[in-house]
Amino acid sequence: MIQTTIQRADINMQHRVFNAMIKENIFPEGTRINTFNNQLEVQYKGRILSVAISGEAAFKRFTMIGPLTFQIRDQKESVQTLEQLLKILEEDFEVQIPERLEKELIHSRRGFDLTYTQMDQRRKLIHDSMKFSRMPVSLNYFAWMQHMSTLDEMNDLLYSESLALEGHPTHPLSKTKLPLTNEEVERYAPEFEKVIPLKVMLIKKEDAIATSASLDPDFMLNEMLKDEKQRLKDFVKALNLKLEDYDVVIVHPWQYEHVIIERFKDWIADRRLIPTPVTLPSKATLSFRTMALLNRPYHIKLPVEVQATSAIRTVSAVTTIDGPKLSYELQDMLHLFPQLKIAKEPYGLHANVEADKARQLAYIVREKPFIDGDGVTVVTASLVNPNPIDDHTIVDSYLEWVDNEISKNTIKQFITVYAHTLIPPLIAYIQDYGIALEAHMQNTIVKLGKDYRMAFAVRDLGGSRIDLPSLEDKIPNVVVENQSLIADKIEDVIAKFQHAVIQNQMGELIYHFQQYDCIEEEELFEIIHDITLNAIDPNKPYAQVLKEVLFAPTMKVKSLMRMRMEGKVKKYVNTEVANPLWKGE
């Protein structure tokens, strides 16, 4: 039976919620959880919730199939909707789900429905156009993308940003974007590929704090907006004002309409903040509020007071200062590890007001990630999602493009090269600088070439973790404004790498590949174990503690559902799970 998009969205949400409840130990004391005969069963006081599974993978991840079943004594029924599941959890399993969380979950389901509908339409359009232009309908994604890039009709990286169909792979709130309406989701979310005009405003210099890593303090007017500079000059001249008295501030159109014109109305009335007729065409990247400027080599990270997954996506004032400084300080490693770039952030600005208000009017300019060489560039989150060209998962399309098959050998070769290219430089950053970059799949870009050639770029330093004494040893006089980046101990720095790279990057790729009968996940995690172990330099700092944390019997993972139940965003709540890199005694 063909499911509708809303049915697919609903069952996906049920699976995500059920898996999170089990993984994060949210069920009350006395609950029994069993797996047998390809069934996962949760029992509590004579009530049973169960679902068919095809297996359990690392990090307590179950591959669930079909609807959940609820049973009391001899009465059995299929769970029809997410709302019904939440009601069963509250009434029969004594799990308290706040009303706020219920709304967030329903909003996420709606986001999946809209995304699935959009992807189905996109697939049909592409296949119809292929037939019309007499292109082979079985064209491989990488072959197609190279062809389109050669014609200058497609930006490979930007296109891949729209293909992360599932968003965060396990978060129940993966597609939550409150309080956006359906029409706003379709206008602003990356899956819909819409051109989004960013508003250019002018802010009085004394009302702004700008940080420029560029030699030019007027970087925005002289570089980013050099073609619009005269138009802006003429505009302010007509108001009897001078452009040199103002800095540029870029604003997301949703933020302008719903936040800026109300909260900064006094500034606008006093011409301390001026809306201009200039806009910059852009498209949303995977992170939703980081915008890729069209025909300009920059991305802009912007505040949008919208809850995407768990957090409200504003930009703290301190990150507009740290980004430009740190991204340039860390470039020295490039000559040692040319296969991993860090995207430079040449400029940041925030309004000179109290922190809570400043985070609404701030931005960071990031150089558009560019990786040399032949091949196709993708955001790594897209690798484990299907593409509408050949209907395969993108990483599978890559193996077929490179080696014409998906086999034990090609999977092992891919994982080996991927891990060997990505992991050693990230371990070196911990040992040399005391910093863990948040190189999870949303922040990481890879260029995939023929013969398994790969190179990476990491963007966004806002989620890094830093051992400050180590960084100060390497970069004297370094100042880190954002206290949330500074770790209490080196173990917390290593845990950031473990979560972003071992659990997210490698875990997601291995979870995808272990569906194939030709390979077991243990074989692939053994490759990761050996590459990680070899990446740790025994003669550099933290070699022993790196081994103790990364190869311990258990590891901590974020309790994403529990954090929302408890209303926590910044303060992490963790769950311990078995560590797939542990070798045993």
Coordinates of C-alpha atoms in Angstrom, one line a residue:
M1 CA 0.0 0.0 0.0
I2 CA 1.4 3.4 -1.0
Q3 CA 1.5 5.8 2.0
T4 CA 0.5 9.4 1.7
T5 CA 3.2 12.0 2.8
I6 CA 1.3 12.7 6.0
Q7 CA 1.2 9.0 6.9
R8 CA 5.0 8.7 6.2
A9 CA 5.6 11.8 8.3
D10 CA 3.4 10.5 11.2
I11 CA 5.0 7.0 11.3
N12 CA 8.5 8.6 11.1
M13 CA 7.6 10.7 14.2
Q14 CA 6.2 7.8 16.1
H15 CA 9.4 5.8 15.5
R16 CA 11.6 8.7 16.5
V17 CA 9.7 9.3 19.7
F18 CA 9.6 5.6 20.7
N19 CA 13.3 5.2 20.0
A20 CA 14.2 8.3 22.0
M21 CA 12.1 7.1 24.9
I22 CA 14.0 3.8 25.0
K23 CA 17.5 5.2 24.4
E24 CA 17.1 7.9 27.0
N25 CA 15.5 5.7 29.7
I26 CA 12.4 7.9 29.9
F27 CA 10.0 5.2 30.7
P28 CA 9.2 4.9 34.4
E29 CA 10.9 2.5 36.8
G30 CA 9.6 -1.1 36.5
T31 CA 9.3 -0.9 32.7
R32 CA 10.6 -4.0 30.9
I33 CA 12.2 -3.6 27.4
N34 CA 12.7 -6.7 25.3
T35 CA 13.7 -7.6 21.8
F36 CA 12.9 -11.0 20.3
N37 CA 11.8 -12.4 16.9
N38 CA 12.4 -9.1 15.2
Q39 CA 10.0 -7.3 17.7
L40 CA 10.8 -4.5 20.1
E41 CA 8.5 -4.6 23.1
V42 CA 8.0 -2.2 26.0
Q43 CA 5.9 -3.5 29.0
Y44 CA 4.6 -1.6 32.0
K45 CA 1.9 -2.7 34.4
G46 CA 0.3 -5.1 31.9
R47 CA 0.4 -2.6 29.0
I48 CA 2.6 -3.4 26.0
L49 CA 3.8 -1.1 23.2
S50 CA 5.6 -3.0 20.4
V51 CA 6.9 -2.5 16.9
A52 CA 8.6 -4.7 14.2
I53 CA 12.3 -4.1 13.8
S54 CA 14.9 -5.3 11.3
G55 CA 17.7 -4.8 13.8
E56 CA 19.5 -2.8 16.5
A57 CA 22.5 -0.7 15.7
A58 CA 25.1 1.2 17.7
F59 CA 24.0 4.0 20.0
K60 CA 20.8 2.1 20.8
R61 CA 19.3 2.8 17.4
F62 CA 16.5 0.6 16.2
T63 CA 15.4 0.2 12.6
M64 CA 11.6 0.1 13.0
I65 CA 9.1 -1.1 10.4
G66 CA 5.5 -0.2 10.2
P67 CA 3.0 1.0 12.9
L68 CA 3.3 0.5 16.6
T69 CA 0.9 -1.8 18.4
F70 CA -0.7 -1.2 21.8
Q71 CA -2.0 -4.1 23.9
I72 CA -3.8 -4.4 27.2
R73 CA -4.5 -8.1 28.0
D74 CA -6.2 -9.6 24.9
Q75 CA -7.1 -6.2 23.3
K76 CA -4.6 -5.2 20.6
E77 CA -4.8 -2.2 18.3
S78 CA -2.5 -0.4 15.8
V79 CA -1.4 3.1 16.9
Q80 CA -2.8 5.3 14.2
T81 CA -1.3 8.7 14.9
L82 CA 1.4 10.5 16.8
E83 CA -1.3 12.1 19.0
Q84 CA -2.6 8.6 19.9
L85 CA 0.9 7.5 20.8
L86 CA 1.5 10.5 23.1
K87 CA -1.9 9.9 24.8
I88 CA -0.9 6.2 25.4
L89 CA 2.4 7.3 26.8
E90 CA 0.8 9.7 29.2
E91 CA -2.2 7.7 30.3
D92 CA -0.9 4.1 30.2
F93 CA 2.9 4.5 30.7
E94 CA 2.8 7.5 33.2
V95 CA 5.1 9.6 31.1
Q96 CA 4.5 13.3 31.5
I97 CA 4.7 15.1 28.1
P98 CA 4.4 18.9 28.5
E99 CA 1.9 20.5 26.2
R100 CA 4.6 22.7 24.7
L101 CA 6.6 19.5 23.6
E102 CA 3.4 18.0 22.1
K103 CA 3.0 21.1 20.0
E104 CA 6.7 20.9 18.9
L105 CA 6.3 17.3 17.9
I106 CA 3.2 17.9 15.9
H107 CA 5.0 20.9 14.2
S108 CA 7.9 18.5 13.3
R109 CA 5.5 16.1 11.7
R110 CA 4.0 18.9 9.6
G111 CA 7.5 19.8 8.5
F112 CA 8.2 16.2 7.4
D113 CA 4.9 16.2 5.5
L114 CA 5.8 19.4 3.7
T115 CA 9.3 18.1 2.9
Y116 CA 8.2 14.7 1.6
T117 CA 5.6 16.4 -0.6
Q118 CA 8.2 18.8 -2.0
M119 CA 10.7 16.0 -2.6
D120 CA 8.1 13.9 -4.5
Q121 CA 7.2 16.9 -6.7
R122 CA 10.9 17.6 -7.3
R123 CA 11.6 14.0 -8.3
K124 CA 8.7 14.0 -10.8
L125 CA 9.8 17.3 -12.3
I126 CA 13.4 16.1 -12.7
H127 CA 12.4 12.8 -14.3
D128 CA 9.9 14.5 -16.6
S129 CA 12.6 17.0 -17.8
M130 CA 15.1 14.2 -18.3
K131 CA 12.6 12.4 -20.6
F132 CA 11.9 15.7 -22.4
S133 CA 15.6 16.4 -23.0
R134 CA 16.2 12.7 -23.9
M135 CA 18.8 12.3 -21.1
P136 CA 19.1 8.7 -19.7
V137 CA 16.5 8.3 -16.9
S138 CA 19.0 6.1 -15.0
L139 CA 21.6 8.9 -14.8
N140 CA 23.8 8.7 -11.7
Y141 CA 23.6 11.7 -9.3
F142 CA 27.3 12.4 -9.5
A143 CA 27.4 12.2 -13.3
W144 CA 24.4 14.5 -13.5
M145 CA 25.8 17.0 -11.1
Q146 CA 29.2 17.2 -12.9
H147 CA 27.3 17.7 -16.1
M148 CA 25.1 20.5 -14.6
S149 CA 28.1 22.2 -12.9
T150 CA 30.1 22.2 -16.2
L151 CA 27.1 24.0 -17.8
D152 CA 27.2 26.4 -14.9
E153 CA 23.5 25.6 -14.2
M154 CA 23.9 24.2 -10.7
N155 CA 25.9 24.8 -7.5
D156 CA 26.7 21.4 -6.2
L157 CA 27.1 22.3 -2.6
L158 CA 24.0 24.5 -2.4
Y159 CA 21.9 21.9 -4.1
S160 CA 23.0 19.3 -1.6
E161 CA 21.9 21.6 1.3
S162 CA 18.3 21.1 0.1
L163 CA 18.6 17.3 0.1
A164 CA 18.9 16.4 3.8
L165 CA 15.3 15.0 3.7
E166 CA 15.4 13.7 7.3
G167 CA 17.3 16.6 8.8
H168 CA 18.7 15.4 12.1
P169 CA 18.6 11.6 11.8
T170 CA 17.2 10.8 15.2
H171 CA 15.9 14.0 16.8
P172 CA 12.1 13.9 17.2
L173 CA 12.0 17.7 16.6
S174 CA 14.1 17.5 13.4
K175 CA 11.6 19.5 11.3
T176 CA 10.2 21.8 14.1
K177 CA 10.3 25.5 13.0
L178 CA 7.9 27.2 15.4
P179 CA 6.1 29.6 15.0
L180 CA 6.4 29.4 11.2
T181 CA 3.3 28.8 9.1
N182 CA 3.2 26.3 6.3
E183 CA 3.7 29.1 3.8
E184 CA 6.7 30.5 5.7
V185 CA 8.3 27.0 6.0
E186 CA 8.0 26.7 2.2
R187 CA 9.4 30.2 1.7
Y188 CA 12.4 29.9 4.1
A189 CA 13.4 26.2 4.7
P190 CA 16.3 24.9 2.6
E191 CA 14.4 21.9 1.1
F192 CA 12.3 24.3 -0.9
E193 CA 15.2 26.0 -2.7
K194 CA 13.5 29.5 -2.7
V195 CA 15.5 32.7 -3.3
I196 CA 15.3 34.7 -0.1
P197 CA 16.0 38.5 -0.3
L198 CA 18.0 39.5 2.8
K199 CA 17.4 43.0 4.0
V200 CA 20.3 45.5 4.1
M201 CA 20.0 47.9 6.9
L202 CA 22.3 50.7 8.2
I203 CA 23.2 51.0 11.9
K204 CA 24.8 54.0 13.5
K205 CA 28.5 53.2 14.1
E206 CA 28.2 54.0 17.8
D207 CA 25.3 51.6 18.1
A208 CA 27.2 48.7 16.6
I209 CA 30.3 46.6 17.6
A210 CA 32.0 45.3 14.5
T211 CA 34.9 42.8 14.4
S212 CA 36.9 42.6 11.1
A213 CA 39.5 40.0 10.5
S214 CA 40.0 41.6 7.1
L215 CA 42.5 44.5 6.8
D216 CA 39.6 46.7 5.7
P217 CA 37.4 47.9 8.6
D218 CA 34.8 48.8 6.0
F219 CA 34.8 45.3 4.6
M220 CA 31.1 45.2 4.1
L221 CA 30.9 48.3 2.0
N222 CA 34.1 47.9 0.1
E223 CA 34.0 44.1 -0.5
M224 CA 30.6 42.5 0.1
L225 CA 28.5 45.5 -1.1
K226 CA 30.9 47.2 -3.4
D227 CA 28.4 47.1 -6.3
E228 CA 25.6 48.6 -4.1
K229 CA 27.8 51.2 -2.3
Q230 CA 26.9 54.1 -4.6
R231 CA 23.2 53.3 -4.3
L232 CA 23.4 53.3 -0.5
K233 CA 25.4 56.6 -0.6
D234 CA 22.7 58.2 -2.7
F235 CA 19.9 56.8 -0.5
V236 CA 21.4 58.2 2.8
K237 CA 22.3 61.5 1.1
A238 CA 18.6 61.9 0.2
L239 CA 17.9 61.6 4.0
N240 CA 20.6 64.3 4.7
L241 CA 22.8 61.7 6.3
K242 CA 26.3 60.4 5.6
L243 CA 27.1 56.7 4.8
E244 CA 30.4 56.9 6.7
D245 CA 28.5 57.4 9.9
Y246 CA 26.9 53.9 9.5
D247 CA 27.8 50.3 9.5
V248 CA 25.9 47.7 7.4
V249 CA 23.7 45.1 9.1
I250 CA 22.1 42.2 7.2
V251 CA 18.7 41.0 8.4
H252 CA 16.6 37.9 7.5
P253 CA 13.2 39.0 6.1
W254 CA 11.3 36.9 8.7
Q255 CA 13.3 38.5 11.5
Y256 CA 12.8 42.0 10.0
E257 CA 9.0 41.6 9.8
H258 CA 8.5 39.8 13.2
V259 CA 11.2 41.1 15.4
I260 CA 13.2 44.1 14.3
I261 CA 10.5 46.6 13.3
E262 CA 8.9 46.1 16.8
R263 CA 11.8 45.8 19.1
F264 CA 14.0 48.4 17.4
K265 CA 11.2 50.8 16.5
D266 CA 12.7 53.6 18.6
W267 CA 16.1 53.2 16.8
I268 CA 14.3 53.2 13.4
A269 CA 12.4 56.3 14.3
D270 CA 15.6 58.1 15.4
R271 CA 17.5 56.9 12.3
R272 CA 19.9 55.0 14.4
L273 CA 18.8 52.0 12.4
I274 CA 17.7 52.5 8.8
P275 CA 15.9 50.1 6.4
T276 CA 17.2 50.5 2.9
P277 CA 15.8 49.4 -0.5
V278 CA 18.8 47.2 -1.1
T279 CA 18.4 43.4 -0.7
L280 CA 20.8 40.5 -1.2
P281 CA 19.4 37.4 -3.0
S282 CA 20.3 34.2 -1.1
K283 CA 19.2 30.6 -0.4
A284 CA 19.0 28.9 2.9
T285 CA 21.7 26.3 3.8
L286 CA 21.0 23.2 5.8
S287 CA 21.2 25.2 9.1
F288 CA 18.1 27.3 7.9
R289 CA 19.4 30.7 9.2
T290 CA 22.8 30.6 7.6
M291 CA 22.3 32.0 4.1
A292 CA 24.3 31.3 1.0
L293 CA 24.5 34.6 -1.0
L294 CA 23.9 34.1 -4.7
N295 CA 26.7 35.3 -7.0
R296 CA 28.8 36.3 -4.0
P297 CA 31.5 34.1 -2.3
Y298 CA 30.0 34.4 1.2
H299 CA 27.6 32.8 3.6
I300 CA 25.9 34.9 6.3
K301 CA 24.9 33.5 9.7
L302 CA 21.8 35.4 10.9
P303 CA 19.5 35.5 13.9
V304 CA 16.0 34.2 13.3
E305 CA 13.8 34.0 16.4
V306 CA 12.5 30.6 15.4
Q307 CA 12.7 27.3 17.2
A308 CA 14.5 25.0 14.8
T309 CA 14.9 21.6 16.5
S310 CA 15.3 22.4 20.2
A311 CA 16.8 25.9 20.2
I312 CA 15.8 29.5 19.2
R313 CA 18.2 30.4 16.4
T314 CA 19.6 33.8 17.4
V315 CA 23.3 34.9 17.2
S316 CA 25.0 35.8 20.5
A317 CA 27.0 39.0 20.5
V318 CA 30.2 37.1 21.6
T319 CA 30.2 34.7 18.6
T320 CA 30.4 37.7 16.2
I321 CA 33.7 38.6 17.9
D322 CA 35.1 35.0 18.4
G323 CA 34.3 33.8 14.9
P324 CA 36.5 36.2 12.9
K325 CA 39.4 35.9 15.4
L326 CA 39.5 32.1 15.9
S327 CA 38.8 31.2 12.3
Y328 CA 41.9 33.0 11.2
E329 CA 44.1 31.9 14.2
L330 CA 43.4 28.2 13.3
Q331 CA 44.5 28.5 9.6
D332 CA 48.1 27.4 10.5
M333 CA 47.1 23.7 10.5
L334 CA 46.3 23.9 6.8
H335 CA 49.8 23.2 5.7
L336 CA 50.0 20.1 7.9
F337 CA 46.6 18.8 6.9
P338 CA 45.6 20.3 3.5
Q339 CA 42.7 17.8 3.3
L340 CA 40.8 19.8 6.0
K341 CA 40.0 23.5 5.7
I342 CA 38.3 25.7 8.3
A343 CA 36.0 28.3 6.6
K344 CA 37.2 31.8 7.4
E345 CA 34.8 34.3 9.0
P346 CA 36.1 37.7 8.0
Y347 CA 33.5 39.9 9.7
G348 CA 31.0 40.0 12.5
L349 CA 28.7 42.6 14.0
H350 CA 26.1 43.0 16.7
A351 CA 24.0 45.9 18.1
N352 CA 25.6 47.6 21.1
V353 CA 22.8 46.8 23.5
E354 CA 22.1 44.3 26.3
A355 CA 22.9 40.7 25.3
D356 CA 19.3 39.5 24.9
K357 CA 18.5 42.3 22.5
A358 CA 21.8 42.2 20.7
R359 CA 21.4 38.6 19.7
Q360 CA 18.4 39.6 17.6
L361 CA 20.4 42.1 15.5
A362 CA 23.8 40.5 14.7
Y363 CA 25.5 38.5 12.0
I364 CA 28.6 36.7 10.9
V365 CA 30.1 36.7 7.4
R366 CA 31.7 33.4 6.4
E367 CA 33.7 32.7 3.3
K368 CA 31.8 30.3 1.1
P369 CA 33.5 26.9 1.6
F370 CA 35.5 26.1 -1.5
I371 CA 37.5 22.9 -2.0
D372 CA 40.0 22.6 -4.8
G373 CA 40.1 19.7 -7.3
D374 CA 37.8 17.7 -9.4
G375 CA 34.6 16.1 -8.1
V376 CA 31.3 17.0 -6.5
T377 CA 31.0 18.9 -3.2
V378 CA 28.2 18.1 -0.8
V379 CA 27.3 18.8 2.8
T380 CA 28.0 15.5 4.5
A381 CA 24.4 15.3 6.0
S382 CA 23.1 14.8 2.5
L383 CA 25.2 11.6 2.1
V384 CA 22.7 9.4 4.0
N385 CA 19.6 10.9 2.3
P386 CA 18.1 10.0 -1.0
N387 CA 18.5 12.2 -4.1
P388 CA 15.8 12.9 -6.7
I389 CA 18.1 12.2 -9.7
D390 CA 18.7 8.4 -9.4
D391 CA 16.5 7.8 -6.2
H392 CA 19.5 6.3 -4.4
T393 CA 21.1 7.5 -1.1
I394 CA 23.8 9.9 -2.2
V395 CA 26.7 7.9 -0.7
D396 CA 25.4 4.8 -2.6
S397 CA 25.4 6.9 -5.8
Y398 CA 29.0 7.8 -5.1
L399 CA 30.1 4.2 -4.8
E400 CA 28.3 3.3 -8.0
W401 CA 29.9 6.3 -9.8
V402 CA 33.4 5.4 -8.5
D403 CA 33.3 1.6 -8.6
N404 CA 30.1 0.5 -10.3
E405 CA 28.9 -1.4 -7.2
I406 CA 28.0 -1.4 -3.6
S407 CA 30.0 -4.3 -2.0
K408 CA 31.9 -5.1 1.1
N409 CA 35.1 -3.9 -0.5
T410 CA 33.7 -0.6 -1.8
I411 CA 32.0 0.2 1.5
K412 CA 35.2 -0.6 3.5
Q413 CA 37.3 1.5 1.1
F414 CA 34.9 4.4 1.4
I415 CA 34.8 4.4 5.2
T416 CA 38.6 3.9 5.4
V417 CA 39.4 6.9 3.2
Y418 CA 36.6 9.1 4.7
A419 CA 37.8 8.4 8.3
H420 CA 41.5 8.6 7.4
T421 CA 41.0 12.0 5.8
L422 CA 38.7 13.5 8.4
I423 CA 39.8 12.1 11.8
P424 CA 43.6 12.8 12.1
P425 CA 43.4 16.5 11.6
L426 CA 40.5 16.8 14.1
I427 CA 42.5 14.8 16.7
A428 CA 45.5 17.1 15.9
Y429 CA 43.5 20.2 16.7
I430 CA 42.7 18.7 20.1
Q431 CA 46.3 17.8 20.8
D432 CA 47.9 20.9 19.4
Y433 CA 45.3 23.6 20.2
G434 CA 43.1 22.1 22.8
I435 CA 40.1 22.7 20.5
A436 CA 37.4 20.3 19.2
L437 CA 35.7 21.6 16.1
E438 CA 32.0 20.7 16.0
A439 CA 32.5 18.7 12.8
H440 CA 29.1 17.0 12.6
M441 CA 27.3 16.4 9.4
Q442 CA 25.6 19.8 9.2
N443 CA 28.9 21.7 9.6
T444 CA 31.1 19.6 7.4
I445 CA 31.5 19.7 3.6
V446 CA 33.3 17.0 1.5
K447 CA 34.4 17.1 -2.1
L448 CA 34.2 13.6 -3.5
G449 CA 36.3 12.8 -6.6
K450 CA 37.0 9.7 -8.6
D451 CA 39.3 7.0 -7.1
Y452 CA 38.0 7.8 -3.6
R453 CA 39.7 11.2 -3.5
M454 CA 38.3 13.3 -0.7
A455 CA 38.8 16.7 1.0
F456 CA 36.8 18.3 3.8
A457 CA 35.9 21.8 5.0
V458 CA 34.4 22.6 8.5
R459 CA 32.3 25.7 8.8
D460 CA 30.9 27.4 11.9
L461 CA 33.1 27.6 15.0
G462 CA 30.1 28.5 17.3
G463 CA 29.8 25.0 18.7
S464 CA 33.5 24.3 19.3
R465 CA 34.8 23.3 22.7
I466 CA 38.1 24.8 23.9
D467 CA 40.6 23.9 26.7
L468 CA 41.7 27.5 27.2
P469 CA 45.2 26.9 28.8
S470 CA 46.1 24.7 25.7
L471 CA 44.9 27.3 23.3
E472 CA 46.8 30.1 25.2
D473 CA 50.0 28.0 25.0
K474 CA 49.7 27.8 21.2
I475 CA 48.3 31.3 20.6
P476 CA 49.5 33.7 23.3
N477 CA 47.1 36.6 24.1
V478 CA 44.2 34.8 22.5
V479 CA 40.9 36.1 23.9
V480 CA 37.7 33.9 23.8
E481 CA 34.6 36.0 24.6
N482 CA 32.1 33.2 24.5
Q483 CA 32.3 31.5 27.8
S484 CA 30.1 28.6 26.6
L485 CA 33.0 27.5 24.3
I486 CA 35.4 27.1 27.2
A487 CA 35.4 23.5 28.6
D488 CA 35.9 22.8 32.3
K489 CA 38.2 19.9 31.5
I490 CA 39.9 18.3 28.4
E491 CA 37.5 15.4 28.6
D492 CA 34.6 17.7 27.6
V493 CA 36.6 18.8 24.6
I494 CA 37.2 15.2 23.6
A495 CA 33.5 14.4 24.2
K496 CA 32.6 17.1 21.6
F497 CA 34.7 15.4 19.0
Q498 CA 33.2 12.0 20.0
H499 CA 29.7 13.3 19.6
A500 CA 30.2 15.2 16.3
V501 CA 32.5 12.8 14.5
I502 CA 32.3 9.3 16.0
Q503 CA 28.5 9.3 16.8
N504 CA 27.2 11.6 14.1
Q505 CA 29.6 11.4 11.1
M506 CA 30.8 7.9 11.3
G507 CA 27.8 6.5 13.1
E508 CA 25.3 7.7 10.5
L509 CA 27.4 6.4 7.6
I510 CA 27.8 3.0 9.3
Y511 CA 24.1 2.9 10.2
H512 CA 23.3 3.4 6.6
F513 CA 25.8 0.7 5.3
Q514 CA 24.9 -1.9 7.9
Q515 CA 21.5 -2.4 6.2
Y516 CA 23.4 -4.4 3.5
D517 CA 23.8 -8.1 4.1
C518 CA 27.5 -8.0 2.8
I519 CA 28.8 -6.0 5.8
E520 CA 28.5 -5.9 9.6
E521 CA 28.7 -2.6 11.5
E522 CA 31.4 -4.1 13.9
E523 CA 33.8 -4.5 10.9
L524 CA 33.3 -0.8 10.0
F525 CA 33.7 0.5 13.6
E526 CA 36.9 -1.6 13.8
I527 CA 38.3 0.5 10.9
I528 CA 37.3 3.7 12.8
H529 CA 38.9 2.4 16.0
D530 CA 42.2 1.7 14.3
I531 CA 42.3 5.0 12.4
T532 CA 41.4 7.0 15.5
L533 CA 44.0 5.2 17.6
N534 CA 46.7 5.8 15.0
A535 CA 45.7 9.5 14.8
I536 CA 46.6 10.0 18.5
D537 CA 50.3 11.1 18.7
P538 CA 51.7 9.5 21.8
N539 CA 54.3 12.3 22.1
K540 CA 51.8 15.2 22.2
P541 CA 49.5 16.3 25.0
Y542 CA 46.4 14.4 26.0
A543 CA 47.3 11.1 24.3
Q544 CA 46.4 9.0 27.3
V545 CA 43.1 10.8 28.1
L546 CA 42.1 10.7 24.4
K547 CA 42.4 6.9 24.5
E548 CA 40.6 6.6 27.9
V549 CA 37.6 8.6 26.6
L550 CA 37.4 7.4 23.0
F551 CA 37.9 3.7 23.7
A552 CA 35.9 3.5 27.0
P553 CA 33.2 0.8 27.4
T554 CA 30.5 3.4 27.3
M555 CA 30.0 6.9 25.9
K556 CA 27.6 9.8 26.6
V557 CA 25.1 10.8 24.0
K558 CA 22.7 13.8 24.2
S559 CA 19.2 13.0 25.6
L560 CA 17.4 15.2 23.0
M561 CA 13.9 14.2 24.0
R562 CA 14.5 14.4 27.8
M563 CA 16.1 17.8 27.4
R564 CA 12.9 19.1 25.8
M565 CA 10.7 17.4 28.4
E566 CA 12.7 19.2 31.1
G567 CA 12.8 22.5 29.0
K568 CA 16.6 22.5 28.8
V569 CA 18.4 23.8 25.7
K570 CA 21.9 25.0 26.6
K571 CA 22.4 22.7 29.6
Y572 CA 23.0 19.2 28.1
V573 CA 21.4 16.1 29.6
N574 CA 23.2 12.9 28.6
T575 CA 22.6 9.2 28.4
E576 CA 25.2 6.5 28.6
V577 CA 25.3 3.9 25.8
A578 CA 27.7 1.2 24.7
N579 CA 30.7 2.6 22.9
P580 CA 31.2 0.8 19.5
L581 CA 35.0 1.7 19.6
W582 CA 35.5 -0.3 22.8
K583 CA 37.5 -3.5 22.2
G584 CA 36.8 -5.2 25.4
E585 CA 39.2 -6.4 28.0

